[in-house]
Amino acid sequence: MDKREILILIGSRIREIRELKGISQQDLAAGCNFEKSNMSRIEAGRSNITIGTLVKICDVLNVKLSEITNNM
Amino acid sequence: MDKREILILIGSRIREIRELKGISQQDLAAGCNFEKSNMSRIEAGRSNITIGTLVKICDVLNVKLSEITNNM
DNA sequence: TTTCGTGTTGTCTTATATGATAACCAGACT
DNA sequence: AGTCTGGTTATCATATAAGACAACACGAAA
């Protein structure tokens, strides 16, 4: 799996969990201290995010990093 | 677990796997197309690496991303 | 229709990761 | 002594992620 695929998978996983918890992109982004526009890009896999950003998102979603990267 | 801890854990995991496979930082870095100095920082958890960089390293080490992030 | 909620996209600045180079340290070996 | 090998650290330029902002699309509900 290459970088592009992984980023898309990570984004999809984030979106899946977010929707499962009934949170809007807006609110998730706000919890992470950034704009919904950036969250939209992240969920679309269009941003090569850092571990720091991913950890922030995991924190707000209240999931472990390994839950996001599971099977990758 | 916060960002700092996670980065240190990821770095340690990379080093562990690299040494297990008997590769030098030099060679791992070369396989990733960057310098040993950067690999040193990454293994020390002193660089907030992107998913792209992590995927590159996983590729050269021939491990899955989830093997690195396991239990985090 | 208008308004609201949610998400997307483009563009901008600033912060920082990437990547290169050089100097350095510690062991091992000659 | 010198000379490898492996790793660390400092500094630099460049690429790009982070973060903010505005405009837009679309469906639902008023």
PDB file of C-alpha atoms (C1' of nucleotides) in Angstrom:
ATOM      1  CA  MET A   1       0.000   0.000   0.000  1.00  0.00           C
ATOM      2  CA  ASP A   2       1.410   3.356  -0.924  1.00  0.00           C
ATOM      3  CA  LYS A   3       1.173   6.696   0.810  1.00  0.00           C
ATOM      4  CA  ARG A   4      -1.860   7.833  -1.189  1.00  0.00           C
ATOM      5  CA  GLU A   5      -3.884   4.735  -0.387  1.00  0.00           C
ATOM      6  CA  ILE A   6      -2.958   4.881   3.277  1.00  0.00           C
ATOM      7  CA  LEU A   7      -3.948   8.528   3.571  1.00  0.00           C
ATOM      8  CA  ILE A   8      -7.298   7.810   1.961  1.00  0.00           C
ATOM      9  CA  LEU A   9      -7.855   4.869   4.291  1.00  0.00           C
ATOM     10  CA  ILE A  10      -6.949   6.918   7.339  1.00  0.00           C
ATOM     11  CA  GLY A  11      -9.314   9.670   6.242  1.00  0.00           C
ATOM     12  CA  SER A  12     -12.128   7.197   5.686  1.00  0.00           C
ATOM     13  CA  ARG A  13     -11.523   5.634   9.075  1.00  0.00           C
ATOM     14  CA  ILE A  14     -11.662   9.038  10.739  1.00  0.00           C
ATOM     15  CA  ARG A  15     -14.894   9.892   8.944  1.00  0.00           C
ATOM     16  CA  GLU A  16     -16.399   6.527   9.841  1.00  0.00           C
ATOM     17  CA  ILE A  17     -15.654   6.927  13.524  1.00  0.00           C
ATOM     18  CA  ARG A  18     -16.738  10.567  13.537  1.00  0.00           C
ATOM     19  CA  GLU A  19     -20.110   9.729  11.986  1.00  0.00           C
ATOM     20  CA  LEU A  20     -20.523   6.781  14.307  1.00  0.00           C
ATOM     21  CA  LYS A  21     -20.179   9.188  17.203  1.00  0.00           C
ATOM     22  CA  GLY A  22     -22.560  11.669  15.572  1.00  0.00           C
ATOM     23  CA  ILE A  23     -20.085  14.517  15.462  1.00  0.00           C
ATOM     24  CA  SER A  24     -19.900  17.052  12.637  1.00  0.00           C
ATOM     25  CA  GLN A  25     -16.641  17.861  10.845  1.00  0.00           C
ATOM     26  CA  GLN A  26     -17.094  21.311  12.271  1.00  0.00           C
ATOM     27  CA  ASP A  27     -17.105  20.084  15.852  1.00  0.00           C
ATOM     28  CA  LEU A  28     -14.304  17.590  15.377  1.00  0.00           C
ATOM     29  CA  ALA A  29     -12.179  20.290  13.802  1.00  0.00           C
ATOM     30  CA  ALA A  30     -12.991  22.724  16.591  1.00  0.00           C
ATOM     31  CA  GLY A  31     -11.971  20.109  19.167  1.00  0.00           C
ATOM     32  CA  CYS A  32      -8.650  19.826  17.361  1.00  0.00           C
ATOM     33  CA  ASN A  33      -8.292  23.610  17.205  1.00  0.00           C
ATOM     34  CA  PHE A  34      -8.471  23.975  13.484  1.00  0.00           C
ATOM     35  CA  GLU A  35     -10.984  24.745  10.737  1.00  0.00           C
ATOM     36  CA  LYS A  36     -13.572  22.402   9.264  1.00  0.00           C
ATOM     37  CA  SER A  37     -12.051  23.001   5.850  1.00  0.00           C
ATOM     38  CA  ASN A  38      -8.854  21.301   6.955  1.00  0.00           C
ATOM     39  CA  MET A  39     -10.785  18.388   8.432  1.00  0.00           C
ATOM     40  CA  SER A  40     -12.575  17.969   5.129  1.00  0.00           C
ATOM     41  CA  ARG A  41      -9.238  17.639   3.359  1.00  0.00           C
ATOM     42  CA  ILE A  42      -7.919  15.208   5.942  1.00  0.00           C
ATOM     43  CA  GLU A  43     -10.950  12.936   5.658  1.00  0.00           C
ATOM     44  CA  ALA A  44     -10.596  13.011   1.885  1.00  0.00           C
ATOM     45  CA  GLY A  45      -6.978  11.852   2.227  1.00  0.00           C
ATOM     46  CA  ARG A  46      -5.791  15.002   0.518  1.00  0.00           C
ATOM     47  CA  SER A  47      -3.431  16.051   3.293  1.00  0.00           C
ATOM     48  CA  ASN A  48      -0.241  14.224   4.249  1.00  0.00           C
ATOM     49  CA  ILE A  49      -0.872  14.716   7.944  1.00  0.00           C
ATOM     50  CA  THR A  50       1.713  14.476  10.707  1.00  0.00           C
ATOM     51  CA  ILE A  51       1.529  12.081  13.615  1.00  0.00           C
ATOM     52  CA  GLY A  52       0.811  15.084  15.805  1.00  0.00           C
ATOM     53  CA  THR A  53      -2.326  15.953  13.862  1.00  0.00           C
ATOM     54  CA  LEU A  54      -3.470  12.354  13.824  1.00  0.00           C
ATOM     55  CA  VAL A  55      -2.970  12.062  17.573  1.00  0.00           C
ATOM     56  CA  LYS A  56      -5.020  15.231  18.115  1.00  0.00           C
ATOM     57  CA  ILE A  57      -7.885  13.763  16.098  1.00  0.00           C
ATOM     58  CA  CYS A  58      -7.673  10.418  17.925  1.00  0.00           C
ATOM     59  CA  ASP A  59      -7.823  12.325  21.161  1.00  0.00           C
ATOM     60  CA  VAL A  60     -11.017  14.171  20.279  1.00  0.00           C
ATOM     61  CA  LEU A  61     -12.605  11.036  18.830  1.00  0.00           C
ATOM     62  CA  ASN A  62     -11.463   9.194  21.927  1.00  0.00           C
ATOM     63  CA  VAL A  63      -9.913   6.305  20.031  1.00  0.00           C
ATOM     64  CA  LYS A  64      -6.438   4.846  20.026  1.00  0.00           C
ATOM     65  CA  LEU A  65      -4.041   5.503  17.181  1.00  0.00           C
ATOM     66  CA  SER A  66      -3.969   1.784  16.493  1.00  0.00           C
ATOM     67  CA  GLU A  67      -7.729   1.798  15.891  1.00  0.00           C
ATOM     68  CA  ILE A  68      -7.161   4.150  12.991  1.00  0.00           C
ATOM     69  CA  THR A  69      -4.196   2.317  11.500  1.00  0.00           C
ATOM     70  CA  ASN A  70      -5.602  -1.148  12.065  1.00  0.00           C
ATOM     71  CA  ASN A  71      -4.954  -3.460   9.087  1.00  0.00           C
ATOM     72  CA  MET A  72      -2.764  -0.971   7.232  1.00  0.00           C
TER      73      MET A  72
ATOM     74  CA  MET B   1      -0.800   9.298  25.347  1.00  0.00           C
ATOM     75  CA  ASP B   2       0.239  12.606  23.917  1.00  0.00           C
ATOM     76  CA  LYS B   3       2.014  13.458  20.709  1.00  0.00           C
ATOM     77  CA  ARG B   4       5.468  13.505  22.281  1.00  0.00           C
ATOM     78  CA  GLU B   5       5.110  10.064  23.803  1.00  0.00           C
ATOM     79  CA  ILE B   6       3.701   8.610  20.605  1.00  0.00           C
ATOM     80  CA  LEU B   7       6.540  10.016  18.521  1.00  0.00           C
ATOM     81  CA  ILE B   8       9.101   8.561  20.900  1.00  0.00           C
ATOM     82  CA  LEU B   9       7.348   5.198  20.816  1.00  0.00           C
ATOM     83  CA  ILE B  10       7.187   5.203  17.037  1.00  0.00           C
ATOM     84  CA  GLY B  11      10.878   6.069  16.842  1.00  0.00           C
ATOM     85  CA  SER B  12      11.771   3.297  19.269  1.00  0.00           C
ATOM     86  CA  ARG B  13       9.675   0.820  17.321  1.00  0.00           C
ATOM     87  CA  ILE B  14      11.435   1.786  14.099  1.00  0.00           C
ATOM     88  CA  ARG B  15      14.833   1.392  15.724  1.00  0.00           C
ATOM     89  CA  GLU B  16      13.861  -1.938  17.219  1.00  0.00           C
ATOM     90  CA  ILE B  17      12.751  -3.346  13.885  1.00  0.00           C
ATOM     91  CA  ARG B  18      15.725  -1.874  12.061  1.00  0.00           C
ATOM     92  CA  GLU B  19      18.202  -3.458  14.477  1.00  0.00           C
ATOM     93  CA  LEU B  20      16.313  -6.729  14.357  1.00  0.00           C
ATOM     94  CA  LYS B  21      16.857  -6.758  10.618  1.00  0.00           C
ATOM     95  CA  GLY B  22      20.508  -5.780  11.027  1.00  0.00           C
ATOM     96  CA  ILE B  23      20.259  -2.606   8.986  1.00  0.00           C
ATOM     97  CA  SER B  24      22.191   0.563   9.793  1.00  0.00           C
ATOM     98  CA  GLN B  25      20.490   3.958  10.088  1.00  0.00           C
ATOM     99  CA  GLN B  26      22.574   4.882   7.104  1.00  0.00           C
ATOM    100  CA  ASP B  27      21.132   2.152   4.919  1.00  0.00           C
ATOM    101  CA  LEU B  28      17.559   2.609   6.123  1.00  0.00           C
ATOM    102  CA  ALA B  29      17.805   6.309   5.426  1.00  0.00           C
ATOM    103  CA  ALA B  30      19.276   5.681   1.989  1.00  0.00           C
ATOM    104  CA  GLY B  31      16.400   3.325   1.192  1.00  0.00           C
ATOM    105  CA  CYS B  32      14.006   6.113   2.107  1.00  0.00           C
ATOM    106  CA  ASN B  33      15.971   8.618   0.033  1.00  0.00           C
ATOM    107  CA  PHE B  34      17.106  10.793   2.858  1.00  0.00           C
ATOM    108  CA  GLU B  35      20.094  11.274   5.128  1.00  0.00           C
ATOM    109  CA  LYS B  36      21.082   9.271   8.196  1.00  0.00           C
ATOM    110  CA  SER B  37      20.919  12.468  10.225  1.00  0.00           C
ATOM    111  CA  ASN B  38      17.183  12.673   9.614  1.00  0.00           C
ATOM    112  CA  MET B  39      16.684   9.028  10.501  1.00  0.00           C
ATOM    113  CA  SER B  40      18.499   9.664  13.759  1.00  0.00           C
ATOM    114  CA  ARG B  41      16.029  12.422  14.621  1.00  0.00           C
ATOM    115  CA  ILE B  42      13.076  10.275  13.667  1.00  0.00           C
ATOM    116  CA  GLU B  43      14.196   7.343  15.808  1.00  0.00           C
ATOM    117  CA  ALA B  44      14.732   9.724  18.709  1.00  0.00           C
ATOM    118  CA  GLY B  45      11.141  10.961  18.322  1.00  0.00           C
ATOM    119  CA  ARG B  46      12.370  14.463  17.648  1.00  0.00           C
ATOM    120  CA  SER B  47      10.564  14.891  14.355  1.00  0.00           C
ATOM    121  CA  ASN B  48       6.796  15.105  13.984  1.00  0.00           C
ATOM    122  CA  ILE B  49       6.819  12.934  10.893  1.00  0.00           C
ATOM    123  CA  THR B  50       4.074  12.757   8.297  1.00  0.00           C
ATOM    124  CA  ILE B  51       2.224   9.600   7.349  1.00  0.00           C
ATOM    125  CA  GLY B  52       4.073   9.721   4.042  1.00  0.00           C
ATOM    126  CA  THR B  53       7.453   9.503   5.752  1.00  0.00           C
ATOM    127  CA  LEU B  54       6.267   6.743   8.056  1.00  0.00           C
ATOM    128  CA  VAL B  55       4.944   4.747   5.112  1.00  0.00           C
ATOM    129  CA  LYS B  56       8.293   5.120   3.326  1.00  0.00           C
ATOM    130  CA  ILE B  57      10.107   3.729   6.372  1.00  0.00           C
ATOM    131  CA  CYS B  58       7.617   0.855   6.737  1.00  0.00           C
ATOM    132  CA  ASP B  59       8.180   0.057   3.108  1.00  0.00           C
ATOM    133  CA  VAL B  60      11.951  -0.215   3.430  1.00  0.00           C
ATOM    134  CA  LEU B  61      11.672  -2.161   6.701  1.00  0.00           C
ATOM    135  CA  ASN B  62       9.060  -4.319   5.019  1.00  0.00           C
ATOM    136  CA  VAL B  63       6.555  -4.042   7.852  1.00  0.00           C
ATOM    137  CA  LYS B  64       2.980  -2.876   7.953  1.00  0.00           C
ATOM    138  CA  LEU B  65       2.051   0.503   9.357  1.00  0.00           C
ATOM    139  CA  SER B  66      -0.026  -1.244  11.993  1.00  0.00           C
ATOM    140  CA  GLU B  67       3.061  -3.080  13.254  1.00  0.00           C
ATOM    141  CA  ILE B  68       4.575   0.269  14.133  1.00  0.00           C
ATOM    142  CA  THR B  69       1.479   1.748  15.735  1.00  0.00           C
ATOM    143  CA  ASN B  70       0.466  -1.419  17.524  1.00  0.00           C
ATOM    144  CA  ASN B  71      -0.752  -0.715  21.085  1.00  0.00           C
ATOM    145  CA  MET B  72      -0.663   3.050  20.721  1.00  0.00           C
TER     146      MET B  72
ATOM    147  C1'  DT C   1     -37.922  31.812  -1.322  1.00  0.00           C
ATOM    148  C1'  DT C   2     -34.877  32.275   2.695  1.00  0.00           C
ATOM    149  C1'  DT C   3     -32.268  30.363   6.264  1.00  0.00           C
ATOM    150  C1'  DC C   4     -29.526  26.883   8.465  1.00  0.00           C
ATOM    151  C1'  DG C   5     -26.421  22.971   8.871  1.00  0.00           C
ATOM    152  C1'  DT C   6     -22.893  20.406   6.801  1.00  0.00           C
ATOM    153  C1'  DG C   7     -19.301  19.753   3.829  1.00  0.00           C
ATOM    154  C1'  DT C   8     -16.042  21.173  -0.119  1.00  0.00           C
ATOM    155  C1'  DT C   9     -12.682  23.985  -2.494  1.00  0.00           C
ATOM    156  C1'  DG C  10      -9.306  27.817  -3.408  1.00  0.00           C
ATOM    157  C1'  DT C  11      -6.039  30.835  -1.619  1.00  0.00           C
ATOM    158  C1'  DC C  12      -3.195  32.878   1.689  1.00  0.00           C
ATOM    159  C1'  DT C  13       0.460  33.172   5.670  1.00  0.00           C
ATOM    160  C1'  DT C  14       3.158  30.985   8.977  1.00  0.00           C
ATOM    161  C1'  DA C  15       5.184  27.106  11.030  1.00  0.00           C
ATOM    162  C1'  DT C  16       7.723  23.174  10.476  1.00  0.00           C
ATOM    163  C1'  DA C  17       9.057  18.694   8.119  1.00  0.00           C
ATOM    164  C1'  DT C  18      12.142  17.356   4.647  1.00  0.00           C
ATOM    165  C1'  DG C  19      16.544  16.838   2.927  1.00  0.00           C
ATOM    166  C1'  DA C  20      21.472  18.172   2.587  1.00  0.00           C
ATOM    167  C1'  DT C  21      25.917  19.216   4.620  1.00  0.00           C
ATOM    168  C1'  DA C  22      29.309  19.284   8.003  1.00  0.00           C
ATOM    169  C1'  DA C  23      31.236  18.531  12.431  1.00  0.00           C
ATOM    170  C1'  DC C  24      31.472  15.645  16.061  1.00  0.00           C
ATOM    171  C1'  DC C  25      31.560  11.338  19.378  1.00  0.00           C
ATOM    172  C1'  DA C  26      32.438   6.505  20.620  1.00  0.00           C
ATOM    173  C1'  DG C  27      34.032   1.827  19.573  1.00  0.00           C
ATOM    174  C1'  DA C  28      36.565  -1.399  17.114  1.00  0.00           C
ATOM    175  C1'  DC C  29      40.254  -2.562  14.472  1.00  0.00           C
ATOM    176  C1'  DT C  30      45.092  -1.956  12.089  1.00  0.00           C
TER     177       DT C  30
ATOM    178  C1'  DA D   1      48.902   7.202  16.390  1.00  0.00           C
ATOM    179  C1'  DG D   2      45.332   6.749  12.355  1.00  0.00           C
ATOM    180  C1'  DT D   3      41.025   4.854  10.103  1.00  0.00           C
ATOM    181  C1'  DC D   4      36.863   2.739   9.698  1.00  0.00           C
ATOM    182  C1'  DT D   5      31.598   2.289  11.030  1.00  0.00           C
ATOM    183  C1'  DG D   6      27.500   3.822  13.239  1.00  0.00           C
ATOM    184  C1'  DG D   7      25.174   7.371  15.297  1.00  0.00           C
ATOM    185  C1'  DT D   8      24.263  12.310  16.942  1.00  0.00           C
ATOM    186  C1'  DT D   9      23.786  17.228  16.570  1.00  0.00           C
ATOM    187  C1'  DA D  10      23.729  21.916  14.440  1.00  0.00           C
ATOM    188  C1'  DT D  11      22.556  24.648  10.730  1.00  0.00           C
ATOM    189  C1'  DC D  12      20.738  25.746   6.352  1.00  0.00           C
ATOM    190  C1'  DA D  13      17.345  26.072   2.156  1.00  0.00           C
ATOM    191  C1'  DT D  14      13.266  24.423   0.277  1.00  0.00           C
ATOM    192  C1'  DA D  15       8.966  22.078   0.251  1.00  0.00           C
ATOM    193  C1'  DT D  16       4.828  21.492   2.362  1.00  0.00           C
ATOM    194  C1'  DA D  17       1.646  20.866   6.498  1.00  0.00           C
ATOM    195  C1'  DA D  18      -0.985  23.684   9.563  1.00  0.00           C
ATOM    196  C1'  DG D  19      -4.324  26.868  10.151  1.00  0.00           C
ATOM    197  C1'  DA D  20      -7.428  30.698   8.810  1.00  0.00           C
ATOM    198  C1'  DC D  21     -10.652  32.760   5.689  1.00  0.00           C
ATOM    199  C1'  DA D  22     -14.045  33.281   2.086  1.00  0.00           C
ATOM    200  C1'  DA D  23     -16.962  31.442  -1.298  1.00  0.00           C
ATOM    201  C1'  DC D  24     -19.609  27.845  -2.823  1.00  0.00           C
ATOM    202  C1'  DA D  25     -22.914  23.512  -3.102  1.00  0.00           C
ATOM    203  C1'  DC D  26     -26.707  21.042  -1.385  1.00  0.00           C
ATOM    204  C1'  DG D  27     -30.392  19.320   1.354  1.00  0.00           C
ATOM    205  C1'  DA D  28     -33.672  20.206   4.904  1.00  0.00           C
ATOM    206  C1'  DA D  29     -36.524  22.890   7.336  1.00  0.00           C
ATOM    207  C1'  DA D  30     -38.693  27.512   8.189  1.00  0.00           C
TER     208       DA D  30
END
